[in-house]
């Protein structure tokens, strides 16, 4: 049977609180901001009062340790500019297709291959016009549009379904 957690009185503000179950036997301060600050100050004071910790931040060994750390982490303590915008996404570098000596003609190319060759503006326009966000759907629309363009530019070309003239736009 699980033991019931007992309420405690905060050492800083004196209010009764329910300790966190993971730390119920050791928690002496409530979660109020000022009480957490007092808890931190008390903890630091207890740590500094121990004889082994008296000179922890002093002496040539510690000076050398800090100097090494600062050398390994340049600019760590400098403030970042407040007005500098941060990117939500890393910029994408253009991937150029690799030269492939394989001359096999595939019916359905790889998912991203047709899109790599298209300008980003065209892909964005197709996505905006069709409402599709998946590359596979956009690639299908791009293939359809390419076939339509080929049929318009080469009306004698057989195999296209867009070469016929129609009176309505439906």
mmCIF file of C-alpha atoms in Angstrom:
data_model
loop_
_atom_site.group_PDB
_atom_site.id
_atom_site.type_symbol
_atom_site.label_atom_id
_atom_site.label_comp_id
_atom_site.label_asym_id
_atom_site.label_seq_id
_atom_site.Cartn_x
_atom_site.Cartn_y
_atom_site.Cartn_z
ATOM 1 C CA UNK A 1 0.000 0.000 0.000
ATOM 2 C CA UNK A 2 1.360 3.414 -0.977
ATOM 3 C CA UNK A 3 2.233 5.751 1.842
ATOM 4 C CA UNK A 4 0.232 8.951 1.989
ATOM 5 C CA UNK A 5 2.241 12.167 1.543
ATOM 6 C CA UNK A 6 2.069 14.450 4.565
ATOM 7 C CA UNK A 7 1.617 18.176 4.215
ATOM 8 C CA UNK A 8 4.535 20.372 5.254
ATOM 9 C CA UNK A 9 5.048 23.940 6.382
ATOM 10 C CA UNK A 10 7.297 26.049 4.142
ATOM 11 C CA UNK A 11 10.488 27.186 5.916
ATOM 12 C CA UNK A 12 10.310 30.573 4.175
ATOM 13 C CA UNK A 13 6.689 31.720 4.033
ATOM 14 C CA UNK A 14 5.161 29.433 6.685
ATOM 15 C CA UNK A 15 2.304 28.289 4.437
ATOM 16 C CA UNK A 16 1.216 24.653 4.432
ATOM 17 C CA UNK A 17 1.946 22.854 1.131
ATOM 18 C CA UNK A 18 1.866 19.369 -0.372
ATOM 19 C CA UNK A 19 5.418 18.275 -1.326
ATOM 20 C CA UNK A 20 6.214 16.791 -4.710
ATOM 21 C CA UNK A 21 5.801 12.987 -4.437
ATOM 22 C CA UNK A 22 9.250 12.354 -5.945
ATOM 23 C CA UNK A 23 10.923 14.491 -3.273
ATOM 24 C CA UNK A 24 8.396 14.365 -0.436
ATOM 25 C CA UNK A 25 10.830 13.428 2.335
ATOM 26 C CA UNK A 26 13.349 16.188 1.521
ATOM 27 C CA UNK A 27 11.280 19.138 0.258
ATOM 28 C CA UNK A 28 11.176 21.928 2.845
ATOM 29 C CA UNK A 29 10.076 24.893 0.712
ATOM 30 C CA UNK A 30 6.877 25.395 -1.299
ATOM 31 C CA UNK A 31 6.853 26.167 -5.035
ATOM 32 C CA UNK A 32 6.324 29.923 -4.617
ATOM 33 C CA UNK A 33 8.967 31.968 -6.512
ATOM 34 C CA UNK A 34 10.310 33.761 -3.412
ATOM 35 C CA UNK A 35 10.425 30.477 -1.472
ATOM 36 C CA UNK A 36 12.375 28.752 -4.244
ATOM 37 C CA UNK A 37 14.873 31.634 -4.190
ATOM 38 C CA UNK A 38 15.214 31.246 -0.421
ATOM 39 C CA UNK A 39 15.678 27.487 -0.859
ATOM 40 C CA UNK A 40 18.459 28.058 -3.393
ATOM 41 C CA UNK A 41 20.196 30.605 -1.145
ATOM 42 C CA UNK A 42 19.987 28.245 1.827
ATOM 43 C CA UNK A 43 21.343 25.351 -0.245
ATOM 44 C CA UNK A 44 24.264 27.422 -1.518
ATOM 45 C CA UNK A 45 25.054 28.651 2.001
ATOM 46 C CA UNK A 46 25.113 25.061 3.344
ATOM 47 C CA UNK A 47 27.356 23.961 0.474
ATOM 48 C CA UNK A 48 29.826 26.820 1.002
ATOM 49 C CA UNK A 49 30.018 26.132 4.767
ATOM 50 C CA UNK A 50 31.476 22.643 4.192
ATOM 51 C CA UNK A 51 35.275 22.609 4.696
ATOM 52 C CA UNK A 52 35.956 20.818 1.397
ATOM 53 C CA UNK A 53 34.135 23.539 -0.542
ATOM 54 C CA UNK A 54 35.718 26.565 1.123
ATOM 55 C CA UNK A 55 38.280 27.192 -1.629
ATOM 56 C CA UNK A 56 36.462 25.558 -4.514
ATOM 57 C CA UNK A 57 36.437 28.748 -6.612
ATOM 58 C CA UNK A 58 39.906 29.966 -5.515
ATOM 59 C CA UNK A 59 43.476 28.967 -6.202
ATOM 60 C CA UNK A 60 45.659 28.531 -9.288
ATOM 61 C CA UNK A 61 44.176 25.146 -10.250
ATOM 62 C CA UNK A 62 40.667 26.533 -10.449
ATOM 63 C CA UNK A 63 41.833 29.667 -12.258
ATOM 64 C CA UNK A 64 43.480 27.466 -14.881
ATOM 65 C CA UNK A 65 40.349 25.264 -15.127
ATOM 66 C CA UNK A 66 38.123 28.304 -15.723
ATOM 67 C CA UNK A 67 40.562 29.809 -18.241
ATOM 68 C CA UNK A 68 40.627 26.531 -20.203
ATOM 69 C CA UNK A 69 36.831 26.356 -20.203
ATOM 70 C CA UNK A 70 36.517 29.970 -21.397
ATOM 71 C CA UNK A 71 39.045 29.313 -24.157
ATOM 72 C CA UNK A 72 37.074 26.239 -25.283
ATOM 73 C CA UNK A 73 33.748 28.160 -25.199
ATOM 74 C CA UNK A 74 34.417 31.639 -26.669
ATOM 75 C CA UNK A 75 31.503 34.051 -26.570
ATOM 76 C CA UNK A 76 29.463 31.888 -24.176
ATOM 77 C CA UNK A 77 28.904 34.658 -21.638
ATOM 78 C CA UNK A 78 28.178 37.388 -24.181
ATOM 79 C CA UNK A 79 24.570 38.465 -24.533
ATOM 80 C CA UNK A 80 22.771 37.780 -27.759
ATOM 81 C CA UNK A 81 21.360 40.789 -29.650
ATOM 82 C CA UNK A 82 17.701 41.252 -28.743
ATOM 83 C CA UNK A 83 16.508 42.334 -32.185
ATOM 84 C CA UNK A 84 18.221 39.575 -34.160
ATOM 85 C CA UNK A 85 15.542 37.350 -35.706
ATOM 86 C CA UNK A 86 15.987 33.626 -35.285
ATOM 87 C CA UNK A 87 15.155 31.262 -38.104
ATOM 88 C CA UNK A 88 12.355 28.806 -37.540
ATOM 89 C CA UNK A 89 13.935 26.413 -40.006
ATOM 90 C CA UNK A 90 17.401 25.937 -41.397
ATOM 91 C CA UNK A 91 17.749 27.087 -45.016
ATOM 92 C CA UNK A 92 17.642 24.226 -47.479
ATOM 93 C CA UNK A 93 20.650 23.859 -49.717
ATOM 94 C CA UNK A 94 19.923 22.963 -53.301
ATOM 95 C CA UNK A 95 20.604 19.310 -54.048
ATOM 96 C CA UNK A 96 21.991 18.823 -57.511
ATOM 97 C CA UNK A 97 21.198 15.503 -59.170
ATOM 98 C CA UNK A 98 24.111 13.121 -59.373
ATOM 99 C CA UNK A 99 25.355 12.007 -62.770
ATOM 100 C CA UNK A 100 24.069 8.517 -63.314
ATOM 101 C CA UNK A 101 25.296 6.314 -66.142
ATOM 102 C CA UNK A 102 22.263 4.069 -65.769
ATOM 103 C CA UNK A 103 20.116 4.778 -68.833
ATOM 104 C CA UNK A 104 17.051 2.805 -67.674
ATOM 105 C CA UNK A 105 13.848 4.765 -68.165
ATOM 106 C CA UNK A 106 11.579 4.397 -65.156
ATOM 107 C CA UNK A 107 7.828 4.898 -65.451
ATOM 108 C CA UNK A 108 7.547 6.455 -62.005
ATOM 109 C CA UNK A 109 10.656 8.367 -60.918
ATOM 110 C CA UNK A 110 11.716 8.592 -57.277
ATOM 111 C CA UNK A 111 9.526 10.723 -55.043
ATOM 112 C CA UNK A 112 11.749 13.815 -54.887
ATOM 113 C CA UNK A 113 13.623 13.591 -58.191
ATOM 114 C CA UNK A 114 11.108 15.575 -60.306
ATOM 115 C CA UNK A 115 10.788 18.204 -57.587
ATOM 116 C CA UNK A 116 14.532 18.771 -57.226
ATOM 117 C CA UNK A 117 14.665 19.963 -60.819
ATOM 118 C CA UNK A 118 11.783 22.426 -60.407
ATOM 119 C CA UNK A 119 12.231 25.942 -59.029
ATOM 120 C CA UNK A 120 10.877 26.434 -55.526
ATOM 121 C CA UNK A 121 8.517 29.180 -56.711
ATOM 122 C CA UNK A 122 6.842 26.806 -59.161
ATOM 123 C CA UNK A 123 6.432 24.158 -56.466
ATOM 124 C CA UNK A 124 4.980 26.760 -54.104
ATOM 125 C CA UNK A 125 2.589 27.952 -56.797
ATOM 126 C CA UNK A 126 1.391 24.413 -57.501
ATOM 127 C CA UNK A 127 0.927 23.805 -53.782
ATOM 128 C CA UNK A 128 -1.040 27.044 -53.392
ATOM 129 C CA UNK A 129 -3.271 26.378 -56.422
ATOM 130 C CA UNK A 130 -3.994 22.727 -55.636
ATOM 131 C CA UNK A 131 -3.958 22.811 -51.851
ATOM 132 C CA UNK A 132 -1.545 19.842 -51.804
ATOM 133 C CA UNK A 133 1.393 19.831 -49.405
ATOM 134 C CA UNK A 134 2.825 16.380 -50.068
ATOM 135 C CA UNK A 135 5.629 16.171 -52.620
ATOM 136 C CA UNK A 136 4.118 13.067 -54.195
ATOM 137 C CA UNK A 137 0.827 14.878 -54.938
ATOM 138 C CA UNK A 138 2.617 17.974 -56.233
ATOM 139 C CA UNK A 139 4.824 15.789 -58.472
ATOM 140 C CA UNK A 140 1.697 14.164 -59.947
ATOM 141 C CA UNK A 141 0.211 17.595 -60.747
ATOM 142 C CA UNK A 142 3.543 18.726 -62.232
ATOM 143 C CA UNK A 143 3.633 15.655 -64.512
ATOM 144 C CA UNK A 144 0.057 16.345 -65.625
ATOM 145 C CA UNK A 145 0.895 19.982 -66.351
ATOM 146 C CA UNK A 146 4.041 18.980 -68.241
ATOM 147 C CA UNK A 147 2.003 16.592 -70.384
ATOM 148 C CA UNK A 148 -0.557 19.337 -71.034
ATOM 149 C CA UNK A 149 2.213 21.739 -72.060
ATOM 150 C CA UNK A 150 3.741 19.151 -74.388
ATOM 151 C CA UNK A 151 0.336 18.497 -75.968
ATOM 152 C CA UNK A 152 -0.247 22.222 -76.504
ATOM 153 C CA UNK A 153 3.220 22.830 -77.960
ATOM 154 C CA UNK A 154 3.172 19.650 -80.095
ATOM 155 C CA UNK A 155 -0.429 19.033 -81.190
ATOM 156 C CA UNK A 156 0.700 16.302 -83.603
ATOM 157 C CA UNK A 157 2.241 14.360 -80.701
ATOM 158 C CA UNK A 158 0.168 11.252 -80.063
ATOM 159 C CA UNK A 159 -0.629 9.945 -76.642
ATOM 160 C CA UNK A 160 -1.740 13.213 -75.082
ATOM 161 C CA UNK A 161 -5.309 13.812 -74.065
ATOM 162 C CA UNK A 162 -5.136 17.611 -73.977
ATOM 163 C CA UNK A 163 -4.483 18.253 -77.686
ATOM 164 C CA UNK A 164 -8.142 18.487 -78.681
ATOM 165 C CA UNK A 165 -9.820 21.866 -78.959
ATOM 166 C CA UNK A 166 -12.928 22.295 -76.846
ATOM 167 C CA UNK A 167 -15.471 25.060 -76.736
ATOM 168 C CA UNK A 168 -16.052 25.109 -72.974
ATOM 169 C CA UNK A 169 -13.575 25.229 -70.127
ATOM 170 C CA UNK A 170 -15.139 22.469 -68.024
#
